[in-house]
mmCIF file of C-alpha atoms in Angstrom:
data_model
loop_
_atom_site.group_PDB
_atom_site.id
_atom_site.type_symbol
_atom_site.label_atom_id
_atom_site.label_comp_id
_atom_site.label_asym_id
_atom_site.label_seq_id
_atom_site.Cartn_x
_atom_site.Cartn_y
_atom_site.Cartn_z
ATOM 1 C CA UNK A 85 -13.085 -8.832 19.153
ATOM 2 C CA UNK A 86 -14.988 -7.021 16.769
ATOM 3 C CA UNK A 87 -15.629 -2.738 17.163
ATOM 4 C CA UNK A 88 -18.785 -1.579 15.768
ATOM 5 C CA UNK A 89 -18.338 2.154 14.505
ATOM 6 C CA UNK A 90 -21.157 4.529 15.210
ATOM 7 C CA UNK A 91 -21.507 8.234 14.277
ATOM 8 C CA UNK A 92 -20.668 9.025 18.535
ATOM 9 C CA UNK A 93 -17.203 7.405 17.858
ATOM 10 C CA UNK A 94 -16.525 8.585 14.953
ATOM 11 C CA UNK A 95 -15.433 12.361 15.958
ATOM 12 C CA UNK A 96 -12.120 10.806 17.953
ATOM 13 C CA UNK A 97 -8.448 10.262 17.395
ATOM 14 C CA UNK A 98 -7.520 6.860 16.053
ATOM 15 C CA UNK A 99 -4.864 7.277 18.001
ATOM 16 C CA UNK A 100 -5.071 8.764 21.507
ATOM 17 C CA UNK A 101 -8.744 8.689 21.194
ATOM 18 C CA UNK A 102 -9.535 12.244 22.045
ATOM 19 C CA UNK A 103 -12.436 14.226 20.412
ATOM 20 C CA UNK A 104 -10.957 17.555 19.407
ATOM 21 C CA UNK A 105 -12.602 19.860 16.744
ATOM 22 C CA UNK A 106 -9.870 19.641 14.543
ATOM 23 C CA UNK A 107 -10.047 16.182 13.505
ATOM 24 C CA UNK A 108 -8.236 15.643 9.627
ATOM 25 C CA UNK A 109 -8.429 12.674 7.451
ATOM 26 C CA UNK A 110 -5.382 11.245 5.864
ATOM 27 C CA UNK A 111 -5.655 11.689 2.172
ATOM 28 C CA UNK A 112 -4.505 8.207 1.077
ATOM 29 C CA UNK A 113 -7.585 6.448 2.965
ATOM 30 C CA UNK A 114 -10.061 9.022 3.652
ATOM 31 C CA UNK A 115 -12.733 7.447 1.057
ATOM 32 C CA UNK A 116 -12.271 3.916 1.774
ATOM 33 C CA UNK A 117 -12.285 4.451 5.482
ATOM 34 C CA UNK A 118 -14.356 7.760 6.634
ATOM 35 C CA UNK A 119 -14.054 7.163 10.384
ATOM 36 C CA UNK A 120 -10.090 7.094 10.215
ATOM 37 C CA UNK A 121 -9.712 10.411 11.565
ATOM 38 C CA UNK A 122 -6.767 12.073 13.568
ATOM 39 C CA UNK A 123 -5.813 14.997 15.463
ATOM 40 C CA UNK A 124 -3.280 17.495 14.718
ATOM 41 C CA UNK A 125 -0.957 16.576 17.828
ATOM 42 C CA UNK A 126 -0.860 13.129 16.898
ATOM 43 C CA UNK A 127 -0.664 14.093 12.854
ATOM 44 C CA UNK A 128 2.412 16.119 13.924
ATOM 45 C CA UNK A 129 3.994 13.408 16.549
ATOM 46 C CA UNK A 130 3.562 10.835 13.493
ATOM 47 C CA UNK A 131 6.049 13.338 11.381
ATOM 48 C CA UNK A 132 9.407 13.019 12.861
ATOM 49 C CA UNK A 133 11.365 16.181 13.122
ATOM 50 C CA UNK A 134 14.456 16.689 12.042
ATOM 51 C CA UNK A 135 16.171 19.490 12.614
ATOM 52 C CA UNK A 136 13.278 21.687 13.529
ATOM 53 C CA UNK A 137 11.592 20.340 10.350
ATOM 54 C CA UNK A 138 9.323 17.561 9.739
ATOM 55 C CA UNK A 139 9.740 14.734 7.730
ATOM 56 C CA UNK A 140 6.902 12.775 6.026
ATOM 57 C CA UNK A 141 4.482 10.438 8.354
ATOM 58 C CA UNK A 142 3.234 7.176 7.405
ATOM 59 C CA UNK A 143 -0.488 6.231 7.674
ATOM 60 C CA UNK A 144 -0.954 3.529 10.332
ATOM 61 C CA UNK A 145 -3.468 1.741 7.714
ATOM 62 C CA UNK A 146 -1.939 1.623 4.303
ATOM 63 C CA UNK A 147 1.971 2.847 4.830
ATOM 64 C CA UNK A 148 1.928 5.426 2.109
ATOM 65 C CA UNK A 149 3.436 8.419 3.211
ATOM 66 C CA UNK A 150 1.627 12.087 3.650
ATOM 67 C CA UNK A 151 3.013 15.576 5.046
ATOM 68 C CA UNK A 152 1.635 18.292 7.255
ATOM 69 C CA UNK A 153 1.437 21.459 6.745
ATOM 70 C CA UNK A 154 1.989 24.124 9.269
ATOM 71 C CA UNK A 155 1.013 27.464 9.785
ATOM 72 C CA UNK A 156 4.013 30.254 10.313
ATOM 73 C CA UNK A 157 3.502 29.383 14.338
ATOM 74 C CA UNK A 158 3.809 25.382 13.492
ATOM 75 C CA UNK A 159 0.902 24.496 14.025
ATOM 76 C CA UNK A 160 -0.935 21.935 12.004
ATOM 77 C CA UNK A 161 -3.228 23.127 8.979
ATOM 78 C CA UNK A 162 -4.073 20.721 6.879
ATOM 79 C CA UNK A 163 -2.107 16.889 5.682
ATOM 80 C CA UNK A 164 -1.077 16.506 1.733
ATOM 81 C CA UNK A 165 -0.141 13.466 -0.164
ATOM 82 C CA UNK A 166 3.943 12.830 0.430
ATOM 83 C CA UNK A 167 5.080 11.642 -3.673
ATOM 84 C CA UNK A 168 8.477 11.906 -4.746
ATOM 85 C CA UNK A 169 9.844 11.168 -8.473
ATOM 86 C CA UNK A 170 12.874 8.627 -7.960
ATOM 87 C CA UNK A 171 13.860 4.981 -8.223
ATOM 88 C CA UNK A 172 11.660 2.049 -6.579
ATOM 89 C CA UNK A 173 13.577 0.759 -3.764
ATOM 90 C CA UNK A 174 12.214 -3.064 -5.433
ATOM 91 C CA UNK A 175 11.510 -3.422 -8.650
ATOM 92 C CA UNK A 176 14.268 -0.322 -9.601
ATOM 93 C CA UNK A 177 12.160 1.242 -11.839
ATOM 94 C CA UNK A 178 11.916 5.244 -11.603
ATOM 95 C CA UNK A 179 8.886 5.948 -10.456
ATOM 96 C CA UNK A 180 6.452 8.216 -8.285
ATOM 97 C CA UNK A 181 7.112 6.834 -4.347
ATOM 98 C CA UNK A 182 3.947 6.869 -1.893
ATOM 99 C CA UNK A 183 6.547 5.626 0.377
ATOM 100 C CA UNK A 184 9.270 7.731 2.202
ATOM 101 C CA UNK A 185 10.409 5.033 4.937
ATOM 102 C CA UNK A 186 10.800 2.379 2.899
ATOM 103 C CA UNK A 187 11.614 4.472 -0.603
ATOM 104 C CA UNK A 188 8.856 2.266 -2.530
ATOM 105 C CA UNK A 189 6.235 3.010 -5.587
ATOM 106 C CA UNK A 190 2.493 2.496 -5.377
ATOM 107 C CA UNK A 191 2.366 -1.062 -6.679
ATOM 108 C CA UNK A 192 5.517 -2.150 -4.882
ATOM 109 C CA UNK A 193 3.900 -0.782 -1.120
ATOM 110 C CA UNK A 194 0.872 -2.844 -2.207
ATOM 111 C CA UNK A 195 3.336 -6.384 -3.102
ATOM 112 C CA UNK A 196 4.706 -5.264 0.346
ATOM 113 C CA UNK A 197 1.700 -5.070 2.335
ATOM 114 C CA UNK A 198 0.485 -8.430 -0.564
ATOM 115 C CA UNK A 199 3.877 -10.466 -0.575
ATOM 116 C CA UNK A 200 2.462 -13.756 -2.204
ATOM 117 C CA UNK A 201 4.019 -16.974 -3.898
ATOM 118 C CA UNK A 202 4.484 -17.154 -7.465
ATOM 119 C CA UNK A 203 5.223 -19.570 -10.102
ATOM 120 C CA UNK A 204 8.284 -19.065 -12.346
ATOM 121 C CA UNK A 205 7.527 -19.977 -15.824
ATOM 122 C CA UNK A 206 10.603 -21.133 -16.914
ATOM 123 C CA UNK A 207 11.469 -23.380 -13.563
ATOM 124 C CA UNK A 208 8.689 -23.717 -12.543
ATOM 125 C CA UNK A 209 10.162 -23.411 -8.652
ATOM 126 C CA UNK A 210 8.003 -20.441 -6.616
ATOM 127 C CA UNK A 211 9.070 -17.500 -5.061
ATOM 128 C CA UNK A 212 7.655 -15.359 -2.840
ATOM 129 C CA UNK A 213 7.540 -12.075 -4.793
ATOM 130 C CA UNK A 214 7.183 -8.508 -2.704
ATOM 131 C CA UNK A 215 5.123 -7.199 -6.195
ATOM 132 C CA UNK A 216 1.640 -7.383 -7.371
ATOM 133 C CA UNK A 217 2.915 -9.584 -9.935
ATOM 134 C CA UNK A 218 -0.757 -11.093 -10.025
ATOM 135 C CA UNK A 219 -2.363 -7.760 -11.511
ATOM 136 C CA UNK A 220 -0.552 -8.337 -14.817
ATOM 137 C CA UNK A 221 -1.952 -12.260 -14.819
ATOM 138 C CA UNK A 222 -5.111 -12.359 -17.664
ATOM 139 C CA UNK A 223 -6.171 -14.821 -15.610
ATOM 140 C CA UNK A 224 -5.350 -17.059 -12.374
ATOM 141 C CA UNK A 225 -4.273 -19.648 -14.513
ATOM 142 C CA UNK A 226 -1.865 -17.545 -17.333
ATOM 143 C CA UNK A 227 1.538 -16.636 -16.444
ATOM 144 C CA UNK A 228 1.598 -12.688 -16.415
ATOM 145 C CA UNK A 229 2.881 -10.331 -19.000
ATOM 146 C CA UNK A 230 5.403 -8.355 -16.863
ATOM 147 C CA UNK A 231 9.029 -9.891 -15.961
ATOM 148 C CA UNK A 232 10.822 -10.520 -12.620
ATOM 149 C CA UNK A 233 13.812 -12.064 -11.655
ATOM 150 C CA UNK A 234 14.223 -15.733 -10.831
ATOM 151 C CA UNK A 235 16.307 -16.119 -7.855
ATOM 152 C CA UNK A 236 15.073 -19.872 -7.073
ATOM 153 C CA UNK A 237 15.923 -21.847 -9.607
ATOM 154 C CA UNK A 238 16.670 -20.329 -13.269
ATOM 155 C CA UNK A 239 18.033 -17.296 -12.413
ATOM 156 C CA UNK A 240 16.324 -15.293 -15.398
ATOM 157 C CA UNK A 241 14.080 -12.726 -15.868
ATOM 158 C CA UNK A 242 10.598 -14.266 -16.518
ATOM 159 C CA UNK A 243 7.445 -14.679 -16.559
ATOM 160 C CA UNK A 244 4.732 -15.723 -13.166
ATOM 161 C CA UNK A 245 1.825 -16.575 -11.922
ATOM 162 C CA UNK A 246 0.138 -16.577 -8.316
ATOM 163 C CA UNK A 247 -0.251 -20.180 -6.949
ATOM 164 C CA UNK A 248 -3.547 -21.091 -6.379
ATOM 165 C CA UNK A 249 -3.360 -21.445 -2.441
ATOM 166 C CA UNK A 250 -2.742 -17.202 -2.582
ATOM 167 C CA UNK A 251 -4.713 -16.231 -5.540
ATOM 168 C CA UNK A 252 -7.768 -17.028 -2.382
ATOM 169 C CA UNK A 253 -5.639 -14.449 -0.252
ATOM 170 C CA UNK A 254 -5.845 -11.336 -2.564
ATOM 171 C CA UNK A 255 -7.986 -8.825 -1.311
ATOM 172 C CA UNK A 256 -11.340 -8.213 -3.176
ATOM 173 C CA UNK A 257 -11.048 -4.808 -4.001
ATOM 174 C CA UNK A 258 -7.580 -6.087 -6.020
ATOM 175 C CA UNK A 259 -8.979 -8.749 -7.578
ATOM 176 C CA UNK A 260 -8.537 -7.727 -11.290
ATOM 177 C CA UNK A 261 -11.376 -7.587 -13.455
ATOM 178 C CA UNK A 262 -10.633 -10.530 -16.048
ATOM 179 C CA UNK A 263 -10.453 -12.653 -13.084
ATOM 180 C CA UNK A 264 -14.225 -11.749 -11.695
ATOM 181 C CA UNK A 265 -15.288 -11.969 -15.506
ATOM 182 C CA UNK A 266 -13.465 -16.104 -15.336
ATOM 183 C CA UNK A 267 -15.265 -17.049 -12.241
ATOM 184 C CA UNK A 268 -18.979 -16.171 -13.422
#
């Protein structure tokens, strides 16, 4: 099934499809995807409330987190980036989080949304690793320069590298750099 997007379509709801005048992008993929738009109903239903109050939403494309803001008469006026300063809810460090529900930084959402199988350096057994542990790889061949535990075989904190069969799986626009520059 494929949807072709033309400027008619683009004025609606992503999500009930409507074509209201107050149509607001999400700021997390706004850029990458300009036709992801949504109304301020659905904005707010995507918020749940608590206690008269409403918590963050969480974008139906990339899972990072945003807020609304409301006018003294709660109505919606405009959606902000959600980031909070506090510990990773995976790889523990204390970071900015982009994600409320699941408590996660910006690389860890991506390993989340990316969960591929590495090589442990040490073992050599492979574990499937919910991190972008390929991004600190020179190269699809080199172990990486950043540590994670071993819970497969060693049981140590060391070194990987993405196995070949998912290195083909990692979206372009992640692809590092050094890795375009080994293929040419």
């Amino acid at each position: 099934l494929t949807f072709v997007f033309t400027e008619m379509n683009w004025k609606e709801c992503c999500i009930c499809l409507k074509r209201p005048d107050d149509l607001l992008h999400l700021p997390c993929c706004a850029s990458a995807e300009p036709y992801l738009m949504y109304c301020k109903s659905c904005l707010k239903g995507m918020c749940s409330n608590k206690d008269s109050k409403l918590s963050p939403g969480e974008c139906p494309c990339c899972k990072r987190s945003f807020q609304v803001e409301l006018t003294e008469d709660k109505v919606v006026k405009g959606v902000i980036k959600w980031e909070k300063k506090s510990q990773c809810g995976i790889c523990n460090q204390p970071r900015t989080l982009v994600s409320h529900k699941f408590t996660l930084c910006e690389k860890c959402l991506l390993g989340k949304l990316y969960p591929f199988t590495y090589e442990c350096q040490r073992c050599h057994n492979k574990q499937k690793i919910p991190h972008p542990m390929w991004q600190y790889q020179k190269t699809k061949n080199e172990f990486g320069h950043s540590v994670w535990a071993c819970h497969v075989g060693c049981g140590d904190y060391t070194y990987w590298k993405i196995i070949p069969e998912d290195a083909k799986e990692i979206p372009g626009s992640y692809i590092p750099d050094s890795w375009k520059e080994d293929n040419e």
